[in-house]
Short mmCIF file of C-alpha atoms and ligand atoms in Angstrom, two decimals:
data_model
loop_
_atom_site.label_atom_id
_atom_site.label_comp_id
_atom_site.label_asym_id
_atom_site.label_seq_id
_atom_site.Cartn_x
_atom_site.Cartn_y
_atom_site.Cartn_z
CA MET M 13 4.27 0.18 -41.29
CA ASN M 14 0.55 0.03 -40.49
CA ARG M 15 -1.57 3.19 -40.19
CA LEU M 16 -1.70 3.35 -36.36
CA LEU M 17 2.05 2.83 -36.07
CA LYS M 18 2.57 5.59 -38.63
CA ILE M 19 0.34 7.91 -36.57
CA VAL M 20 2.30 7.09 -33.44
CA PHE M 21 5.56 7.73 -35.28
CA LEU M 22 4.36 10.98 -36.91
CA SER M 23 2.81 12.33 -33.73
CA SER M 24 5.92 11.66 -31.72
CA ILE M 25 7.99 13.48 -34.32
CA LEU M 26 5.68 16.28 -35.39
CA TYR M 27 3.86 17.21 -32.24
CA PRO M 28 5.28 15.62 -29.10
CA SER M 29 2.85 17.33 -26.76
CA CYS M 30 0.00 15.55 -28.53
CA GLN M 31 1.51 12.24 -27.49
CA LYS M 32 -0.48 12.37 -24.28
CA GLU M 33 -3.69 12.90 -26.29
CA ASN M 34 -5.87 10.15 -27.61
CA LEU M 35 -3.93 9.59 -30.83
CA SER M 36 -7.10 9.44 -32.93
CA LEU M 37 -7.53 13.13 -32.07
CA CYS M 38 -4.24 13.95 -33.73
CA GLU M 39 -4.28 11.64 -36.71
CA ASN M 40 -4.62 14.56 -39.15
CA LEU M 41 -1.70 16.50 -37.68
CA ASN M 42 0.02 16.97 -41.01
CA ASN M 43 -3.04 18.88 -42.27
CA ARG M 44 -3.33 22.64 -41.97
CA LEU M 45 -6.00 23.76 -39.51
CA SER M 46 -7.21 26.42 -41.96
CA ASP M 47 -7.77 23.63 -44.53
CA ARG M 48 -10.15 21.92 -42.12
CA VAL M 49 -12.76 24.73 -42.23
CA ASP M 50 -14.58 26.56 -45.03
CA PHE M 51 -14.07 29.98 -43.48
CA TYR M 52 -11.01 32.16 -42.89
CA LEU M 53 -8.99 31.13 -39.82
CA GLY M 54 -6.84 33.91 -38.44
CA THR M 55 -4.54 34.85 -35.62
CA ALA M 56 -3.37 38.06 -33.97
CA VAL M 57 0.20 38.76 -35.03
CA ASP M 58 3.06 40.51 -33.28
CA LEU M 59 5.44 41.72 -35.99
CA PRO M 60 8.79 41.28 -34.18
CA ASN M 61 7.88 37.65 -33.43
CA LEU M 62 6.76 37.10 -37.02
CA LEU M 63 10.05 38.44 -38.34
CA ASN M 64 12.44 36.96 -35.78
CA ASN M 65 10.88 33.88 -34.19
CA GLN M 66 10.85 30.87 -36.53
CA ASP M 67 8.70 28.67 -34.28
CA TYR M 68 6.10 31.45 -34.11
CA SER M 69 6.13 32.29 -37.82
CA GLN M 70 6.01 28.63 -38.87
CA ILE M 71 2.71 28.19 -37.02
CA ILE M 72 1.27 31.25 -38.76
CA ASN M 73 2.57 30.12 -42.15
CA ASN M 74 1.23 26.58 -41.77
CA GLN M 75 -1.98 26.89 -39.80
CA PHE M 76 -3.68 30.23 -40.55
CA ASN M 77 -4.84 32.09 -43.69
CA SER M 78 -5.89 35.37 -42.08
CA VAL M 79 -3.98 37.90 -39.99
CA THR M 80 -4.91 40.71 -37.63
CA ALA M 81 -2.19 43.03 -36.33
CA GLU M 82 -2.29 42.69 -32.54
CA ASN M 83 -1.14 46.31 -32.10
CA ILE M 84 0.67 47.99 -35.00
CA MET M 85 -2.45 49.07 -36.91
CA LYS M 86 -4.00 50.92 -33.98
CA PRO M 87 -4.16 54.73 -33.91
CA ALA M 88 -1.23 55.16 -31.52
CA TYR M 89 1.04 53.31 -33.95
CA LEU M 90 -0.21 54.49 -37.35
CA HIS M 91 -0.93 58.15 -36.51
CA PRO M 92 1.66 59.29 -33.95
CA SER M 93 1.13 63.02 -34.51
CA LEU M 94 -1.37 65.28 -36.28
CA ASN M 95 0.41 65.39 -39.64
CA THR M 96 2.52 62.24 -39.29
CA TYR M 97 1.57 58.68 -40.25
CA TYR M 98 3.86 55.72 -39.61
CA TRP M 99 3.50 52.91 -42.13
CA THR M 100 6.77 50.97 -41.94
CA GLU M 101 5.82 48.09 -39.64
CA ALA M 102 2.24 47.75 -40.84
CA ASP M 103 3.53 47.74 -44.43
CA GLN M 104 5.89 44.91 -43.51
CA LEU M 105 2.93 42.92 -42.22
CA ALA M 106 0.88 43.75 -45.33
CA ASP M 107 3.77 42.63 -47.54
CA TYR M 108 4.05 39.37 -45.57
CA CYS M 109 0.33 38.75 -46.07
CA ILE M 110 0.58 39.36 -49.83
CA ALA M 111 3.66 37.15 -50.17
CA ASN M 112 2.03 34.35 -48.16
CA SER M 113 -1.56 34.67 -49.46
CA LYS M 114 -2.99 35.65 -46.11
CA ARG M 115 -5.99 37.94 -45.66
CA LEU M 116 -5.23 41.04 -43.60
CA HIS M 117 -7.95 42.39 -41.29
CA GLY M 118 -7.43 45.98 -40.13
CA HIS M 119 -7.68 46.51 -36.37
CA THR M 120 -8.69 49.27 -35.52
CA LEU M 121 -9.51 52.74 -36.81
CA ILE M 122 -11.53 54.31 -33.97
CA TRP M 123 -11.11 53.17 -30.35
CA HIS M 124 -10.96 54.81 -26.93
CA ASN M 125 -7.73 52.96 -26.14
CA GLN M 126 -4.20 53.05 -27.57
CA LEU M 127 -4.75 56.57 -28.88
CA PRO M 128 -1.73 58.83 -29.40
CA GLU M 129 -1.35 61.59 -26.79
CA TRP M 130 -1.94 64.30 -29.40
CA ILE M 131 -5.50 63.08 -30.01
CA LEU M 132 -6.23 62.97 -26.28
CA ASN M 133 -4.94 66.54 -25.96
CA TYR M 134 -6.27 67.93 -29.25
CA GLN M 135 -8.06 71.25 -28.89
CA GLY M 136 -10.55 72.22 -31.59
CA SER M 137 -14.12 72.95 -32.55
CA THR M 138 -16.60 70.22 -33.39
CA ASP M 139 -15.80 70.83 -37.06
CA ASP M 140 -12.09 70.49 -36.30
CA TRP M 141 -12.75 67.15 -34.60
CA GLU M 142 -14.87 65.96 -37.52
CA ASN M 143 -12.03 66.90 -39.88
CA LEU M 144 -9.60 65.01 -37.62
CA LEU M 145 -11.79 61.90 -37.65
CA ARG M 146 -12.26 62.04 -41.43
CA GLU M 147 -8.58 62.69 -42.23
CA HIS M 148 -7.45 59.93 -39.83
CA ILE M 149 -9.74 57.39 -41.50
CA PHE M 150 -9.13 58.59 -45.07
CA GLN M 151 -5.32 58.53 -44.72
CA ILE M 152 -5.19 55.07 -43.12
CA VAL M 153 -7.85 53.32 -45.21
CA ASN M 154 -6.50 54.83 -48.44
CA HIS M 155 -2.96 53.76 -47.58
CA PHE M 156 -3.97 50.11 -47.19
CA LYS M 157 -6.63 49.99 -49.93
CA GLY M 158 -6.33 46.68 -51.78
CA LYS M 159 -4.12 45.19 -49.05
CA VAL M 160 -6.54 45.27 -46.08
CA SER M 161 -9.74 43.35 -46.82
CA SER M 162 -11.73 44.63 -43.86
CA TRP M 163 -11.61 47.02 -40.92
CA ASP M 164 -12.73 47.17 -37.33
CA VAL M 165 -13.97 50.70 -38.00
CA VAL M 166 -15.19 51.28 -34.44
CA ASN M 167 -14.02 49.18 -31.48
CA GLU M 168 -15.69 48.86 -28.04
CA ALA M 169 -18.08 51.87 -28.21
CA PHE M 170 -20.56 50.43 -25.67
CA ASN M 171 -20.54 49.96 -21.90
CA ASP M 172 -21.68 46.71 -20.29
CA ASP M 173 -25.05 48.32 -19.45
CA GLY M 174 -25.71 49.09 -23.11
CA THR M 175 -25.02 52.83 -22.91
CA LEU M 176 -22.44 54.46 -25.14
CA ARG M 177 -18.93 54.68 -23.68
CA ASN M 178 -17.83 58.23 -22.90
CA SER M 179 -14.81 58.09 -25.16
CA ILE M 180 -13.11 61.21 -26.46
CA TRP M 181 -14.84 60.61 -29.80
CA LYS M 182 -18.30 60.69 -28.18
CA GLU M 183 -17.31 63.63 -26.02
CA LYS M 184 -16.15 65.73 -28.98
CA LEU M 185 -18.55 64.57 -31.71
CA GLY M 186 -21.51 63.01 -29.91
CA PRO M 187 -22.92 59.55 -30.74
CA SER M 188 -22.83 60.41 -34.46
CA TYR M 189 -19.08 59.66 -34.53
CA ILE M 190 -19.98 56.02 -35.12
CA GLU M 191 -21.96 56.57 -38.33
CA LYS M 192 -19.46 59.21 -39.45
CA ALA M 193 -16.61 56.72 -39.05
CA PHE M 194 -18.35 54.05 -41.10
CA ASN M 195 -19.33 56.52 -43.84
CA TYR M 196 -15.78 57.88 -44.08
CA ALA M 197 -14.33 54.35 -44.19
CA ARG M 198 -16.70 53.40 -47.02
CA GLN M 199 -15.85 56.57 -48.96
CA ALA M 200 -12.15 55.72 -48.55
CA ASP M 201 -12.51 52.10 -49.65
CA PRO M 202 -15.70 51.01 -51.46
CA ASN M 203 -14.66 47.36 -51.28
CA ALA M 204 -13.50 46.77 -47.72
CA LYS M 205 -15.83 44.98 -45.32
CA LEU M 206 -16.60 47.29 -42.40
CA PHE M 207 -17.07 45.94 -38.88
CA TYR M 208 -18.15 47.06 -35.47
CA ASN M 209 -16.05 45.08 -32.91
CA ASP M 210 -16.71 44.54 -29.20
CA TYR M 211 -16.34 42.16 -26.26
CA SER M 212 -18.88 40.40 -23.99
CA LEU M 213 -21.45 40.15 -26.80
CA ALA M 214 -22.09 36.49 -25.91
CA ILE M 215 -22.15 36.75 -22.13
CA ASN M 216 -24.05 40.07 -21.98
CA PRO M 217 -27.38 40.07 -23.86
CA MET M 218 -28.15 43.63 -22.64
CA LYS M 219 -25.01 44.94 -24.33
CA ARG M 220 -25.62 42.81 -27.44
CA THR M 221 -29.18 44.13 -27.75
CA ALA M 222 -27.99 47.73 -27.40
CA VAL M 223 -25.31 47.19 -30.06
CA LEU M 224 -27.74 45.56 -32.47
CA ASN M 225 -30.40 48.25 -31.91
CA CYS M 226 -27.86 51.00 -32.58
CA LEU M 227 -26.28 49.37 -35.64
CA ASN M 228 -29.67 48.38 -37.11
CA SER M 229 -30.86 51.96 -36.74
CA LEU M 230 -27.73 53.28 -38.47
CA LYS M 231 -28.02 50.66 -41.23
CA SER M 232 -31.66 51.65 -41.81
CA LYS M 233 -30.33 55.16 -42.59
CA GLY M 234 -27.85 53.71 -45.09
CA THR M 235 -24.75 53.55 -42.87
CA PRO M 236 -22.42 50.93 -44.39
CA ILE M 237 -21.93 48.37 -41.61
CA ASP M 238 -21.16 44.92 -43.00
CA GLY M 239 -20.41 42.91 -39.90
CA ILE M 240 -19.95 42.56 -36.19
CA GLY M 241 -16.79 41.33 -34.51
CA MET M 242 -17.49 39.27 -31.39
CA GLN M 243 -14.15 39.39 -29.60
CA MET M 244 -14.85 36.30 -27.46
CA HIS M 245 -12.24 36.65 -24.73
CA ILE M 246 -13.89 33.88 -22.74
CA PHE M 247 -13.30 31.17 -20.15
CA ASN M 248 -13.70 27.43 -19.89
CA SER M 249 -16.62 27.93 -17.53
CA PHE M 250 -18.33 31.01 -19.03
CA PRO M 251 -20.14 32.02 -21.09
CA GLU M 252 -22.21 28.84 -21.36
CA ASN M 253 -22.22 27.16 -24.74
CA ASN M 254 -25.87 28.04 -25.38
CA GLU M 255 -25.11 31.73 -24.70
CA ILE M 256 -22.40 31.58 -27.35
CA SER M 257 -24.62 29.94 -29.95
CA ASN M 258 -27.52 32.29 -29.15
CA ALA M 259 -25.26 35.31 -29.70
CA ILE M 260 -23.72 34.06 -32.94
CA ASN M 261 -27.14 33.20 -34.32
CA GLU M 262 -28.73 36.51 -33.25
CA ILE M 263 -26.00 38.44 -35.04
CA TRP M 264 -26.22 36.69 -38.41
CA LYS M 265 -30.03 36.73 -38.22
CA ASN M 266 -29.69 40.53 -38.02
CA ASP M 267 -27.92 40.31 -41.37
CA TYR M 268 -24.36 40.97 -40.22
CA LEU M 269 -21.23 39.09 -41.17
CA VAL M 270 -20.00 37.36 -38.00
CA HIS M 271 -16.30 37.64 -37.15
CA ILE M 272 -15.24 35.80 -34.02
CA SER M 273 -12.45 38.33 -33.91
CA GLU M 274 -10.28 37.77 -30.80
CA LEU M 275 -10.95 34.27 -29.51
CA ASP M 276 -9.04 33.02 -26.51
CA ILE M 277 -10.23 30.69 -23.73
CA SER M 278 -8.73 31.30 -20.29
CA ILE M 279 -8.40 28.36 -17.94
CA ASN M 280 -7.39 30.38 -14.85
CA PRO M 281 -10.04 33.08 -14.26
CA PHE M 282 -9.29 33.36 -10.55
CA SER M 283 -5.56 33.87 -11.03
CA HIS M 284 -4.37 30.89 -9.04
CA ALA M 285 -0.70 30.02 -9.17
CA MET M 286 -0.63 27.64 -12.11
CA GLN M 287 2.82 26.66 -13.35
CA ILE M 288 1.43 23.70 -15.30
CA PRO M 289 -2.08 23.74 -16.82
CA PRO M 290 -4.29 20.97 -15.35
CA GLU M 291 -5.06 18.22 -17.88
CA ASP M 292 -8.79 18.36 -17.14
CA GLU M 293 -8.88 22.12 -17.81
CA LEU M 294 -7.02 21.64 -21.10
CA LYS M 295 -9.56 18.98 -22.04
CA ARG M 296 -12.45 21.36 -21.25
CA GLN M 297 -10.72 24.07 -23.24
CA ALA M 298 -10.38 21.72 -26.23
CA GLU M 299 -14.06 20.88 -26.07
CA LYS M 300 -15.01 24.59 -25.83
CA TYR M 301 -12.89 25.50 -28.86
CA LEU M 302 -14.47 22.64 -30.84
CA TYR M 303 -17.99 23.72 -29.78
CA ILE M 304 -17.34 27.26 -30.99
CA PHE M 305 -15.90 26.12 -34.31
CA LYS M 306 -18.75 23.66 -34.92
CA THR M 307 -21.40 26.25 -33.95
CA TYR M 308 -19.80 28.82 -36.23
CA ASP M 309 -19.51 26.34 -39.08
CA ASN M 310 -23.26 25.74 -38.90
CA ILE M 311 -24.26 29.33 -39.70
CA PRO M 312 -25.12 30.22 -43.32
CA ASP M 313 -21.98 30.54 -45.42
CA GLN M 314 -22.73 34.10 -46.51
CA TYR M 315 -22.39 35.26 -42.88
CA LYS M 316 -19.06 33.54 -42.17
CA PHE M 317 -16.28 36.15 -42.10
CA GLY M 318 -14.00 33.93 -40.05
CA ILE M 319 -12.57 33.05 -36.68
CA THR M 320 -9.44 34.82 -35.41
CA ILE M 321 -7.56 33.39 -32.45
CA TRP M 322 -6.06 36.21 -30.39
CA GLY M 323 -2.48 35.06 -30.46
CA VAL M 324 -0.28 32.19 -31.61
CA SER M 325 0.96 30.57 -28.40
CA ASP M 326 0.32 30.84 -24.66
CA ASN M 327 3.65 32.52 -23.94
CA VAL M 328 2.69 35.63 -25.97
CA SER M 329 -0.93 35.96 -24.85
CA TRP M 330 -1.96 39.45 -23.74
CA ILE M 331 -3.82 37.83 -20.83
CA ARG M 332 -0.66 36.94 -18.93
CA LYS M 333 0.63 40.52 -19.07
CA PHE M 334 -2.67 42.37 -18.66
CA TYR M 335 -3.92 40.30 -15.71
CA ASN M 336 -0.44 39.38 -14.47
CA ARG M 337 -1.48 35.76 -14.04
CA ASP M 338 -0.58 32.29 -15.24
CA ASP M 339 -2.89 31.31 -18.07
CA PHE M 340 -2.93 29.04 -21.11
CA PRO M 341 -5.65 30.40 -23.45
CA LEU M 342 -4.45 29.52 -26.96
CA LEU M 343 -3.92 26.55 -29.31
CA PHE M 344 -0.15 26.24 -28.95
CA ASP M 345 1.88 26.08 -25.74
CA ASP M 346 4.89 28.02 -24.48
CA ASN M 347 7.15 25.84 -26.60
CA TYR M 348 5.04 26.37 -29.74
CA GLN M 349 3.75 22.81 -29.52
CA PRO M 350 0.09 22.00 -30.23
CA LYS M 351 -2.13 21.64 -27.19
CA PRO M 352 -5.10 19.31 -26.81
CA ALA M 353 -7.30 22.10 -28.23
CA PHE M 354 -5.34 22.05 -31.49
CA CYS M 355 -5.48 18.24 -31.61
CA LYS M 356 -9.21 18.29 -30.93
CA LEU M 357 -9.82 20.77 -33.76
CA ILE M 358 -7.49 19.23 -36.36
CA SER M 359 -9.00 15.79 -35.73
CA ASN M 360 -12.67 16.67 -35.54
CA LEU M 361 -13.30 19.40 -38.10
O1 LIG U 419 5.01 49.11 -27.71
C1 LIG U 419 5.29 49.34 -26.32
C2 LIG U 419 6.77 49.19 -26.04
O2 LIG U 419 7.49 50.21 -26.76
C3 LIG U 419 7.02 49.33 -24.55
O3 LIG U 419 8.39 49.08 -24.28
C4 LIG U 419 6.16 48.34 -23.77
C5 LIG U 419 6.34 48.56 -22.28
O4 LIG U 419 5.47 47.66 -21.64
O5 LIG U 419 4.76 48.54 -24.09
C6 LIG U 419 4.52 48.33 -25.47
O6 LIG U 419 3.16 48.54 -25.71
C7 LIG U 419 2.32 47.47 -25.25
C8 LIG U 419 1.59 46.92 -26.50
O7 LIG U 419 0.59 45.95 -26.11
C9 LIG U 419 2.56 46.23 -27.47
O8 LIG U 419 3.17 45.14 -26.85
C10 LIG U 419 1.30 48.09 -24.30
O9 LIG U 419 1.97 48.43 -23.11
C11 LIG U 419 0.22 47.07 -23.99
O10 LIG U 419 -0.81 47.69 -23.21
C12 LIG U 419 -0.41 46.58 -25.28
O11 LIG U 419 -1.37 45.58 -24.95
C13 LIG U 419 -2.29 45.28 -26.02
C14 LIG U 419 -3.69 45.69 -25.57
O12 LIG U 419 -4.64 45.33 -26.60
C15 LIG U 419 -3.78 47.17 -25.33
O13 LIG U 419 -5.08 47.48 -24.86
C16 LIG U 419 -2.25 43.79 -26.28
O14 LIG U 419 -0.99 43.41 -26.82
C17 LIG U 419 -3.35 43.39 -27.25
O15 LIG U 419 -3.44 41.96 -27.35
C18 LIG U 419 -4.71 43.91 -26.76
O16 LIG U 419 -5.65 43.58 -27.72
C19 LIG U 419 -6.97 44.10 -27.43
C20 LIG U 419 -7.63 44.41 -28.75
O17 LIG U 419 -6.83 45.32 -29.49
C21 LIG U 419 -9.04 44.95 -28.54
N1 LIG U 419 -9.84 43.98 -27.76
C22 LIG U 419 -9.23 43.65 -26.46
C23 LIG U 419 -7.84 43.06 -26.69
C24 LIG U 419 -7.22 42.65 -25.36
O18 LIG U 419 -7.03 43.76 -24.54
#
C-alpha cells in the first residue's frame, strides 16, 4: 500500500474528523503533539473526566506532557476552612502525573476568585491576615513539594487600566501581599518555579506594562519571581498576531519564563447561535494556533516554560458555561476527535 493510501486509511480510522482536512496536514497523526515541540505542552484537567471518561483521558495520556488542575488546586478546594486542608482530589491528580510522567503546574495559590467563604469573612488584624497568607501558602506548597514543579503564586492582581485589583488580599495587606506571597512560596519550596499569571497581557499593553513594572521592581528587591503566565483566552480575530508576538517577546526580554498558561481561541465572540462551527472559522483558528506555537518556539529555549491549552475538548470548555454561548475553542471537538487546529499543529510543527 503506497504512502498516500496508507495516510488515507490511517486518517479515516484514527481521526475521522480530519478526513475533511487536506490530508497532508494530518499525515503525522500517529505522533504525539507533545513530541512535536521542544517545550512542555499541557492542558487544563478536570479530575472526574480524567478518572471516568476514557476518550478524555486518552487524549491527555497521548498528546500532553504537562497538567494544570482546572479547579481542584484553587483555594476554595484545597483550604475549605481555617484549619482544614483537603488534599484527596489534588493528590489523585498528582499521583496520575507521577504515574504517567506528566509535569504538574499548580494553579493557583492567591487569587481574588474561588476563595472559600471563611477567607472572605475572616476578621483579624493585619498581622492575623499576614499569618493567614503565610500559613495558606506554606501548608499547600509544602504538601505538594516535589510533585508540583511550579505555581501560579498570584493570579490576576491587576485591572485592565494597570492599577492593582481591590481584592481582599490588597484590602487587608496592601500591595505588599504580592511580594509576601512569592517570598513565602519560595521559603516553602526552594525548587519550584514561581509565576505571576494574568489575562489580556497580549491585547492590553497598558496592563502588560504595569505588570512588568511592578514585577521588575519586586525582582530588583530580591523577590523570587521566575515567570509570567500569559493566559491567552483569545479569539480568531483578536488580538492581532503581531500583538501576541510583541507581548511574548517583551516578557522574555524582561527575563521571565513565559508560560502561555490558559490558551483557548474562541470562534464565536458575539455569541451567535452556532450549532456547527463554520469551516472557515475553524481554518482561521488552526492558523492562529499554529502562529502562536511557531512564535513561542522561536523564543530562546531558556525562557520556554510551555504552552497549556485550557481544556481537552470543546464540550468541556469553561467558555460555553461562563458565557452561555456556543463556542469551539480547543483542539478536540465534542466527540473527542481532532479538529483542523490539531491537524494543522501535528502536521506543521
Ligand atoms: O464544584 C462545583 C459543583 O459542586 C457545583 O455543583 C457546580 C454548580 O454549577 O459548580 C461547581 O463549581 C464550578 C467549577 O468551575 C467546577 O466545575 C463553578 O461553578 C465554576 O464557576 C467554575 O468555573 C471555573 C472558573 O475558572 C471559575 O472562575 C472554570 O471551570 C475554570 O476553567 C476557570 O478557569 C479560570 C482560571 O482558573 C483563571 N483564569 C481564567 C480562567 C477562566 O475563567
